[in-house]
Amino acid sequence: MAGVNTMEKKLAEYKCDTNEAICLKLVRFPEDVEDDGITFHPEYSHQSYGDDEVAFGYKGLQIQLFYTAGNLSTLFKVKYSSKVTEAFDCVEPDDIEGKIREIVPAGFTCNTDDFISLLEKEANFKPFGTLLHTYTVHSEEAGELTYQIHKADITCPGFHEYHERLQTFLMWFIETASFIDADDDRWDFFLVFEKYNKDGETLYATVGYMTVYNYYVYPDKTRPRVSQMLILPPFQGEGHGAQLLEAVHRFYCSLPKVQDITAEDPSESYVKLRDYVLVKLCQGLPSFAVDKLPLGFSADMAKEAQDKLKINKKHARRVYEILRLRATDMSDEEKAREYRLEVKKRLFGPYRKNQRELTKMRKCLRPEELVSHMDQMDTQTQHEELEKSYQVVVEDYRRIIERIAAQA
C-alpha cells in the first residue's frame, strides 16, 4: 500500500493546471516574443482538457499560443522540463498537441523565427469591412489611443480564415463557447481594432469582436441576436465593450426592417453592460424625462424605446428602473418605498407564476406531494428572496448610475 501511495505521489508531479500552462500573447514587436509581461492565460480550458482542467504527463508544461497582433497569424509550441515516459514505463501522457490542434486552425507555425518573419507582413493587414465608428481612449503610458469599429461579413476577402483564428479565443474566455457556422450569410461580424505606430507606419491590432445572427420575424422584419462578444484580456477594463455594443446598437437602429435587438443566453456581465449602454441611449428620450419617471413605466416609454432604439419592452423596463432610481431621493422614506414596490412588482413575476402552478397542483397532486411543493414555495422565504433580489438589483443599478456620472 505504501508503494502505491508513493507511486501516486510521483505521478501527481506530472499533473499541470492547463489554465496556467497555456500562455497566450498578442505580439506587435519581435521583442514581445520573449516578454513574459504581456502573457495572459485562459479563464477556462475544460473544453479541451476536461472539467478538472488538468494535463497529465509533463513537468513544467508550457503551451505557447502566440498571435501577431493584427492578422492573428499563430505560433504554437509545447515546452516542458520532463515527460512521464522518461521515468515510468507503460504510462502514457495526455495528447497535449492533439487537443490544441482541434481548436487552432491549420496554417500555424511551430518555428519562432518563422513567426517573427510574419510580423513584417503585419503592415499589410487592414481591418475588414466597413468603418462604423472611431473613438479614442486616454492611456497614462501612451497618451491618446485611437480605436475603430468595423462591420464585416464572410464575403470580405481573407475574413473567413481570420475569423477562424479569432474565434479560438472564445474557448479560453467564454465558459460555454462553441464555434459558429460562419458561412451562413445571416451572420454579421463587428470588430474592434487599435491603430498603432511601428517604424513610422500605421498598423492595426485586434481588440475584440461580436457576432450577431439575423433572425426572421414575420412578416417582414429581422431580429438581430447577439451570439458572442469578447474583448481580449489585454484590452479589458478600458471601455471597449460599451463602445462596441453602442456602435452595434446604433447600426441596427438605422435599419428600418429591424424589430428589436436581443442576446442569446446573456451572461451577467453582458446584462450589466447592456443596461449601461441602453440607459445612455434612452436618457434623452422625451418619454423617459425626469418628470415622467415617478408616474411609472408607461406604454409611451415602451413604444418610444422600441420605435427609436429597437429596444424591447423587457429591456426598456430595466432602463426605466435605473433612470427612476437616479431621479429618486432615496432618503425620502415615501419616495424610496414607492420605488422599492415598483421594482419588486416586476421581480415578483416568477413568484406569482409559482403561485399559479401551486393552484394547478392542488387539483392533481396527492396530499404528501403537495406539502413538499408548498414547502418550496413558503411565503416567508419568498419575501426574503424578493428582498435579496431587490438589493442586488439596486446595487447593480447604482454602479451603472455612477459609471454614467463619471463619463459626463
Short mmCIF file of C-alpha atoms in Angstrom, two decimals:
data_model
loop_
_atom_site.label_atom_id
_atom_site.label_comp_id
_atom_site.label_asym_id
_atom_site.label_seq_id
_atom_site.Cartn_x
_atom_site.Cartn_y
_atom_site.Cartn_z
CA MET A 1 0.00 0.00 0.00
CA ALA A 2 2.83 2.38 0.87
CA GLY A 3 4.38 1.66 -2.52
CA VAL A 4 1.12 2.52 -4.27
CA ASN A 5 0.87 5.82 -2.39
CA THR A 6 4.46 6.67 -3.27
CA MET A 7 3.78 5.90 -6.92
CA GLU A 8 0.64 8.11 -6.88
CA LYS A 9 2.61 10.99 -5.39
CA LYS A 10 5.32 10.68 -8.02
CA LEU A 11 2.79 10.53 -10.84
CA ALA A 12 0.95 13.55 -9.36
CA GLU A 13 4.11 15.57 -10.01
CA TYR A 14 3.33 15.20 -13.71
CA LYS A 15 -0.04 16.96 -13.46
CA CYS A 16 -0.32 20.56 -14.65
CA ASP A 17 -3.08 23.15 -14.36
CA THR A 18 -3.86 23.86 -18.03
CA ASN A 19 -5.13 27.38 -17.27
CA GLU A 20 -1.62 28.18 -16.06
CA ALA A 21 0.20 26.11 -18.67
CA ILE A 22 -1.46 27.77 -21.66
CA CYS A 23 0.37 31.03 -22.42
CA LEU A 24 -1.37 33.45 -24.78
CA LYS A 25 0.24 36.51 -26.29
CA LEU A 26 -0.57 39.24 -28.83
CA VAL A 27 2.71 40.18 -30.48
CA ARG A 28 3.49 43.52 -32.14
CA PHE A 29 7.29 43.62 -31.99
CA PRO A 30 9.94 40.84 -32.17
CA GLU A 31 10.99 41.51 -28.57
CA ASP A 32 7.42 40.74 -27.41
CA VAL A 33 8.06 37.04 -28.05
CA GLU A 34 10.38 36.86 -25.03
CA ASP A 35 8.43 39.35 -22.90
CA ASP A 36 6.57 37.40 -20.20
CA GLY A 37 4.97 40.64 -19.02
CA ILE A 38 2.45 40.60 -21.88
CA THR A 39 1.49 36.94 -21.45
CA PHE A 40 -2.08 36.19 -20.41
CA HIS A 41 -3.79 32.93 -19.52
CA PRO A 42 -7.19 31.32 -20.10
CA GLU A 43 -10.06 31.56 -17.66
CA TYR A 44 -11.29 28.19 -18.90
CA SER A 45 -9.71 25.17 -20.57
CA HIS A 46 -12.25 22.47 -19.74
CA GLN A 47 -13.45 22.06 -23.31
CA SER A 48 -10.00 20.78 -24.28
CA TYR A 49 -8.68 19.30 -21.05
CA GLY A 50 -11.74 18.14 -19.12
CA ASP A 51 -13.61 19.51 -16.13
CA ASP A 52 -10.52 19.30 -13.90
CA GLU A 53 -8.58 21.47 -16.38
CA VAL A 54 -5.50 19.32 -15.81
CA ALA A 55 -2.99 17.81 -18.23
CA PHE A 56 -1.08 14.69 -17.18
CA GLY A 57 2.35 13.53 -18.21
CA TYR A 58 4.56 16.60 -18.01
CA LYS A 59 6.54 18.73 -15.58
CA GLY A 60 6.97 22.42 -16.25
CA LEU A 61 4.42 22.30 -19.07
CA GLN A 62 4.03 25.43 -21.18
CA ILE A 63 1.66 25.57 -24.15
CA GLN A 64 2.52 28.68 -26.17
CA LEU A 65 -0.13 30.21 -28.41
CA PHE A 66 1.26 33.49 -29.69
CA TYR A 67 -0.61 35.60 -32.23
CA THR A 68 0.51 38.51 -34.37
CA ALA A 69 -1.46 41.50 -33.07
CA GLY A 70 -3.46 42.23 -36.21
CA ASN A 71 -3.84 39.27 -38.56
CA LEU A 72 -3.56 36.75 -35.69
CA SER A 73 -1.01 34.58 -37.50
CA THR A 74 -0.21 31.89 -34.94
CA LEU A 75 2.83 30.35 -33.26
CA PHE A 76 2.09 27.07 -31.45
CA LYS A 77 4.76 25.41 -29.33
CA VAL A 78 4.74 22.95 -26.43
CA LYS A 79 7.57 23.06 -23.89
CA TYR A 80 8.21 21.02 -20.74
CA SER A 81 11.09 20.17 -18.41
CA SER A 82 10.38 16.42 -18.28
CA LYS A 83 7.91 13.83 -19.52
CA VAL A 84 6.40 10.95 -17.57
CA THR A 85 7.70 8.36 -20.06
CA GLU A 86 11.25 9.30 -19.09
CA ALA A 87 10.65 7.98 -15.55
CA PHE A 88 7.88 5.38 -15.92
CA ASP A 89 7.24 2.65 -18.45
CA CYS A 90 3.71 1.92 -19.65
CA VAL A 91 2.37 5.32 -18.55
CA GLU A 92 1.04 7.43 -21.41
CA PRO A 93 0.98 11.23 -21.23
CA ASP A 94 -2.03 13.20 -22.46
CA ASP A 95 -2.04 14.24 -26.10
CA ILE A 96 -1.45 17.95 -25.47
CA GLU A 97 -0.83 18.91 -29.08
CA GLY A 98 -3.80 16.98 -30.42
CA LYS A 99 -6.20 18.87 -28.14
CA ILE A 100 -4.89 22.24 -29.33
CA ARG A 101 -4.98 21.19 -32.99
CA GLU A 102 -8.72 20.54 -32.58
CA ILE A 103 -9.17 24.25 -31.83
CA VAL A 104 -6.43 26.12 -33.69
CA PRO A 105 -6.95 26.10 -37.47
CA ALA A 106 -4.28 24.83 -39.85
CA GLY A 107 -1.69 27.30 -41.04
CA PHE A 108 0.06 27.99 -37.73
CA THR A 109 3.83 27.74 -37.39
CA CYS A 110 5.87 25.93 -34.74
CA ASN A 111 9.04 27.86 -35.54
CA THR A 112 9.78 31.09 -33.65
CA ASP A 113 11.93 32.58 -36.43
CA ASP A 114 9.18 31.96 -39.00
CA PHE A 115 6.69 33.60 -36.65
CA ILE A 116 8.89 36.68 -36.23
CA SER A 117 9.16 36.97 -40.01
CA LEU A 118 5.34 37.05 -40.15
CA LEU A 119 5.43 40.23 -38.08
CA GLU A 120 6.92 42.03 -41.09
CA LYS A 121 3.69 41.32 -43.00
CA GLU A 122 1.54 42.98 -40.33
CA ALA A 123 1.94 46.31 -42.15
CA ASN A 124 -0.16 44.80 -44.95
CA PHE A 125 -3.02 43.91 -42.59
CA LYS A 126 -6.03 46.24 -42.79
CA PRO A 127 -9.33 45.98 -40.88
CA PHE A 128 -12.09 44.07 -42.66
CA GLY A 129 -15.41 45.51 -43.76
CA THR A 130 -16.96 48.94 -43.28
CA LEU A 131 -15.85 51.50 -40.70
CA LEU A 132 -18.75 52.24 -38.30
CA HIS A 133 -17.18 54.25 -35.51
CA THR A 134 -13.87 55.77 -34.34
CA TYR A 135 -13.11 56.70 -30.74
CA THR A 136 -10.13 57.48 -28.52
CA VAL A 137 -9.06 56.24 -25.08
CA HIS A 138 -6.52 58.04 -22.93
CA SER A 139 -3.63 55.92 -21.69
CA GLU A 140 -1.22 57.06 -18.96
CA GLU A 141 1.65 55.41 -20.81
CA ALA A 142 0.81 56.05 -24.47
CA GLY A 143 -1.43 59.13 -24.41
CA GLU A 144 -4.43 59.19 -26.77
CA LEU A 145 -5.02 55.85 -28.48
CA THR A 146 -7.36 55.56 -31.46
CA TYR A 147 -9.75 52.65 -31.99
CA GLN A 148 -12.03 51.69 -34.87
CA ILE A 149 -15.13 49.51 -35.04
CA HIS A 150 -15.81 47.77 -38.35
CA LYS A 151 -18.70 45.69 -39.63
CA ALA A 152 -17.68 42.70 -41.73
CA ASP A 153 -19.29 39.66 -43.29
CA ILE A 154 -17.99 36.38 -44.58
CA THR A 155 -17.66 37.70 -48.16
CA CYS A 156 -14.76 40.02 -47.18
CA PRO A 157 -11.57 38.60 -48.77
CA GLY A 158 -9.46 36.80 -46.16
CA PHE A 159 -12.03 37.23 -43.41
CA HIS A 160 -13.06 33.58 -43.17
CA GLU A 161 -9.51 32.47 -42.29
CA TYR A 162 -9.01 35.43 -39.95
CA HIS A 163 -12.26 34.64 -38.11
CA GLU A 164 -11.22 31.00 -37.64
CA ARG A 165 -8.13 32.23 -35.80
CA LEU A 166 -10.03 34.89 -33.83
CA GLN A 167 -12.73 32.56 -32.54
CA THR A 168 -10.14 30.28 -30.90
CA PHE A 169 -10.02 32.82 -28.03
CA LEU A 170 -13.66 32.03 -27.20
CA MET A 171 -12.70 28.60 -25.90
CA TRP A 172 -10.42 30.14 -23.28
CA PHE A 173 -12.66 33.00 -22.09
CA ILE A 174 -16.32 32.00 -22.50
CA GLU A 175 -17.35 29.02 -20.39
CA THR A 176 -19.94 27.56 -22.78
CA ALA A 177 -18.36 28.72 -26.04
CA SER A 178 -18.84 26.95 -29.34
CA PHE A 179 -17.74 27.78 -32.86
CA ILE A 180 -20.32 29.09 -35.31
CA ASP A 181 -21.06 28.21 -38.93
CA ALA A 182 -19.61 31.43 -40.32
CA ASP A 183 -20.65 30.50 -43.88
CA ASP A 184 -24.29 31.27 -43.04
CA ASP A 185 -24.85 34.70 -44.60
CA ARG A 186 -27.19 35.77 -41.79
CA TRP A 187 -24.18 36.35 -39.53
CA ASP A 188 -22.85 39.88 -39.02
CA PHE A 189 -19.41 40.44 -37.51
CA PHE A 190 -18.32 43.57 -35.64
CA LEU A 191 -14.61 44.03 -34.96
CA VAL A 192 -12.63 46.43 -32.78
CA PHE A 193 -9.10 47.45 -33.79
CA GLU A 194 -6.46 49.67 -32.22
CA LYS A 195 -4.36 51.88 -34.50
CA TYR A 196 -0.70 51.95 -33.50
CA ASN A 197 2.57 53.17 -34.96
CA LYS A 198 5.53 50.96 -35.86
CA ASP A 199 8.57 52.37 -37.62
CA GLY A 200 6.55 55.30 -38.93
CA GLU A 201 3.74 53.11 -40.32
CA THR A 202 0.17 52.82 -39.05
CA LEU A 203 -0.72 49.27 -38.09
CA TYR A 204 -3.86 47.69 -36.62
CA ALA A 205 -4.20 45.38 -33.61
CA THR A 206 -7.23 43.18 -32.95
CA VAL A 207 -9.00 44.23 -29.73
CA GLY A 208 -12.23 42.22 -29.71
CA TYR A 209 -15.37 41.32 -31.62
CA MET A 210 -19.05 40.47 -31.61
CA THR A 211 -21.11 38.08 -33.72
CA VAL A 212 -24.79 38.77 -34.41
CA TYR A 213 -27.30 36.46 -36.09
CA ASN A 214 -30.22 37.98 -38.00
CA TYR A 215 -33.41 36.03 -37.28
CA TYR A 216 -36.51 36.41 -39.42
CA VAL A 217 -39.60 37.96 -37.81
CA TYR A 218 -42.93 37.58 -39.58
CA PRO A 219 -43.91 39.18 -41.87
CA ASP A 220 -41.01 41.41 -43.00
CA LYS A 221 -38.70 42.17 -40.06
CA THR A 222 -35.46 40.82 -38.63
CA ARG A 223 -34.35 40.38 -35.03
CA PRO A 224 -30.55 40.64 -34.64
CA ARG A 225 -29.42 38.46 -31.75
CA VAL A 226 -26.00 38.90 -30.19
CA SER A 227 -24.38 35.47 -30.04
CA GLN A 228 -20.78 36.03 -28.92
CA MET A 229 -18.87 39.01 -27.59
CA LEU A 230 -15.28 39.11 -26.43
CA ILE A 231 -12.83 41.86 -25.66
CA LEU A 232 -9.37 40.28 -25.50
CA PRO A 233 -7.88 40.37 -21.96
CA PRO A 234 -5.09 42.92 -22.63
CA PHE A 235 -7.80 45.43 -23.56
CA GLN A 236 -10.41 44.68 -20.91
CA GLY A 237 -11.48 47.35 -18.43
CA GLU A 238 -10.90 50.19 -20.91
CA GLY A 239 -14.50 50.69 -22.08
CA HIS A 240 -14.23 48.88 -25.42
CA GLY A 241 -17.19 46.59 -24.70
CA ALA A 242 -19.52 49.55 -24.18
CA GLN A 243 -18.20 51.28 -27.31
CA LEU A 244 -18.73 48.12 -29.35
CA LEU A 245 -22.23 47.41 -28.06
CA GLU A 246 -23.34 51.02 -28.56
CA ALA A 247 -21.95 51.11 -32.11
CA VAL A 248 -23.71 47.84 -32.96
CA HIS A 249 -26.96 49.11 -31.47
CA ARG A 250 -26.79 52.35 -33.44
CA PHE A 251 -26.07 50.41 -36.63
CA TYR A 252 -29.18 48.25 -36.30
CA CYS A 253 -31.29 51.24 -35.25
CA SER A 254 -30.57 52.71 -38.68
CA LEU A 255 -32.15 49.70 -40.42
CA PRO A 256 -35.95 50.04 -40.87
CA LYS A 257 -36.51 46.28 -41.04
CA VAL A 258 -35.06 45.58 -37.60
CA GLN A 259 -37.71 44.72 -34.99
CA ASP A 260 -35.50 44.77 -31.88
CA ILE A 261 -32.08 43.64 -30.70
CA THR A 262 -31.66 40.72 -28.30
CA ALA A 263 -28.90 38.46 -26.98
CA GLU A 264 -28.55 34.69 -26.77
CA ASP A 265 -28.16 33.42 -23.18
CA PRO A 266 -26.56 36.66 -21.98
CA SER A 267 -24.07 36.45 -19.12
CA GLU A 268 -24.45 38.57 -16.01
CA SER A 269 -21.64 40.86 -17.12
CA TYR A 270 -23.24 41.30 -20.55
CA VAL A 271 -26.60 42.25 -18.99
CA LYS A 272 -24.88 44.92 -16.89
CA LEU A 273 -23.05 46.24 -19.94
CA ARG A 274 -26.28 46.30 -21.93
CA ASP A 275 -28.08 48.15 -19.13
CA TYR A 276 -25.36 50.80 -19.14
CA VAL A 277 -25.47 51.28 -22.92
CA LEU A 278 -29.27 51.34 -23.14
CA VAL A 279 -29.55 53.88 -20.30
CA LYS A 280 -27.09 56.11 -22.16
CA LEU A 281 -29.21 55.81 -25.31
CA CYS A 282 -32.61 56.26 -23.61
CA GLN A 283 -31.90 59.03 -21.11
CA GLY A 284 -32.52 61.70 -23.75
CA LEU A 285 -35.88 60.33 -24.95
CA PRO A 286 -38.92 62.52 -24.04
CA SER A 287 -40.90 59.65 -22.54
CA PHE A 288 -38.04 59.00 -20.07
CA ALA A 289 -37.89 62.63 -18.90
CA VAL A 290 -37.35 63.10 -15.15
CA ASP A 291 -40.91 64.35 -14.57
CA LYS A 292 -42.36 61.23 -16.25
CA LEU A 293 -40.41 58.69 -14.19
CA PRO A 294 -42.41 58.91 -10.90
CA LEU A 295 -45.58 58.10 -12.86
CA GLY A 296 -44.41 54.56 -13.52
CA PHE A 297 -43.35 52.55 -16.55
CA SER A 298 -45.64 53.59 -19.38
CA ALA A 299 -46.73 52.37 -22.79
CA ASP A 300 -45.14 55.54 -24.22
CA MET A 301 -41.76 54.51 -22.82
CA ALA A 302 -42.04 51.03 -24.28
CA LYS A 303 -43.16 52.37 -27.67
CA GLU A 304 -40.53 55.10 -27.96
CA ALA A 305 -37.72 52.74 -26.93
CA GLN A 306 -38.97 50.21 -29.47
CA ASP A 307 -39.54 52.65 -32.34
CA LYS A 308 -36.44 54.80 -31.96
CA LEU A 309 -33.86 52.44 -30.46
CA LYS A 310 -35.12 48.90 -31.23
CA ILE A 311 -35.25 48.12 -27.51
CA ASN A 312 -37.84 45.57 -26.44
CA LYS A 313 -40.27 46.13 -23.56
CA LYS A 314 -38.36 43.97 -21.06
CA HIS A 315 -35.12 45.89 -21.55
CA ALA A 316 -36.90 49.25 -21.63
CA ARG A 317 -38.42 48.43 -18.24
CA ARG A 318 -34.94 47.95 -16.72
CA VAL A 319 -33.82 51.26 -18.24
CA TYR A 320 -36.82 52.97 -16.64
CA GLU A 321 -35.96 51.49 -13.23
CA ILE A 322 -32.36 52.71 -13.45
CA LEU A 323 -33.35 56.22 -14.54
CA ARG A 324 -36.05 56.39 -11.87
CA LEU A 325 -33.53 55.37 -9.20
CA ARG A 326 -31.23 58.16 -10.39
CA ALA A 327 -34.09 60.66 -10.14
CA THR A 328 -35.37 59.44 -6.74
CA ASP A 329 -34.34 60.89 -3.39
CA MET A 330 -33.89 57.59 -1.55
CA SER A 331 -33.51 59.42 1.77
CA ASP A 332 -37.21 60.33 1.45
CA GLU A 333 -38.94 57.31 3.01
CA GLU A 334 -42.13 57.60 0.98
CA LYS A 335 -40.33 58.01 -2.36
CA ALA A 336 -37.95 55.19 -1.51
CA ARG A 337 -40.91 52.95 -0.60
CA GLU A 338 -42.69 53.74 -3.88
CA TYR A 339 -39.55 52.91 -5.83
CA ARG A 340 -38.97 49.68 -3.92
CA LEU A 341 -42.53 48.49 -4.54
CA GLU A 342 -42.26 49.38 -8.23
CA VAL A 343 -39.13 47.25 -8.71
CA LYS A 344 -40.42 44.40 -6.54
CA LYS A 345 -43.60 44.31 -8.59
CA ARG A 346 -41.51 43.26 -11.58
CA LEU A 347 -39.31 40.92 -9.57
CA PHE A 348 -42.37 39.23 -8.08
CA GLY A 349 -43.34 37.84 -11.52
CA PRO A 350 -41.62 34.44 -11.08
CA TYR A 351 -43.12 34.04 -7.58
CA ARG A 352 -46.59 34.83 -8.92
CA LYS A 353 -46.04 32.15 -11.53
CA ASN A 354 -45.19 29.70 -8.74
CA GLN A 355 -48.49 30.53 -7.04
CA ARG A 356 -50.39 29.77 -10.26
CA GLU A 357 -48.52 26.46 -10.54
CA LEU A 358 -49.39 25.65 -6.93
CA THR A 359 -53.09 26.24 -7.64
CA LYS A 360 -52.88 23.73 -10.51
CA MET A 361 -51.03 21.25 -8.31
CA ARG A 362 -53.80 21.26 -5.70
CA LYS A 363 -56.03 19.61 -8.27
CA CYS A 364 -53.72 16.77 -9.29
CA LEU A 365 -51.18 16.02 -6.52
CA ARG A 366 -51.58 13.70 -3.56
CA PRO A 367 -51.51 15.48 -0.15
CA GLU A 368 -47.93 14.40 0.69
CA GLU A 369 -46.69 15.59 -2.75
CA LEU A 370 -48.48 18.90 -2.34
CA VAL A 371 -46.86 19.50 1.06
CA SER A 372 -43.36 19.08 -0.40
CA HIS A 373 -44.10 21.62 -3.14
CA MET A 374 -45.70 24.04 -0.70
CA ASP A 375 -42.52 23.88 1.40
CA GLN A 376 -40.55 25.01 -1.63
CA MET A 377 -42.85 27.99 -2.09
CA ASP A 378 -43.07 29.15 1.54
CA THR A 379 -44.36 32.75 1.64
CA GLN A 380 -41.82 33.94 4.19
CA THR A 381 -38.99 32.54 2.07
CA GLN A 382 -40.43 34.24 -0.99
CA HIS A 383 -40.41 37.62 0.75
CA GLU A 384 -36.82 37.12 1.92
CA GLU A 385 -35.66 36.08 -1.54
CA LEU A 386 -37.52 39.01 -3.09
CA GLU A 387 -35.78 41.45 -0.75
CA LYS A 388 -32.38 39.89 -1.57
CA SER A 389 -33.09 40.17 -5.30
CA TYR A 390 -34.14 43.79 -4.87
CA GLN A 391 -30.94 44.70 -3.01
CA VAL A 392 -28.76 43.03 -5.67
CA VAL A 393 -30.63 44.80 -8.49
CA VAL A 394 -30.39 48.21 -6.83
CA GLU A 395 -26.67 47.73 -6.18
CA ASP A 396 -26.14 46.93 -9.87
CA TYR A 397 -28.24 49.94 -10.86
CA ARG A 398 -26.19 52.24 -8.62
CA ARG A 399 -22.97 51.12 -10.28
CA ILE A 400 -24.41 51.92 -13.69
CA ILE A 401 -25.55 55.36 -12.50
CA GLU A 402 -22.08 56.04 -11.08
CA ARG A 403 -20.42 54.97 -14.32
CA ILE A 404 -22.64 57.26 -16.39
CA ALA A 405 -21.97 60.14 -13.99
CA ALA A 406 -18.23 59.54 -14.32
CA GLN A 407 -18.49 59.74 -18.13
CA ALA A 408 -20.45 63.01 -18.06
#
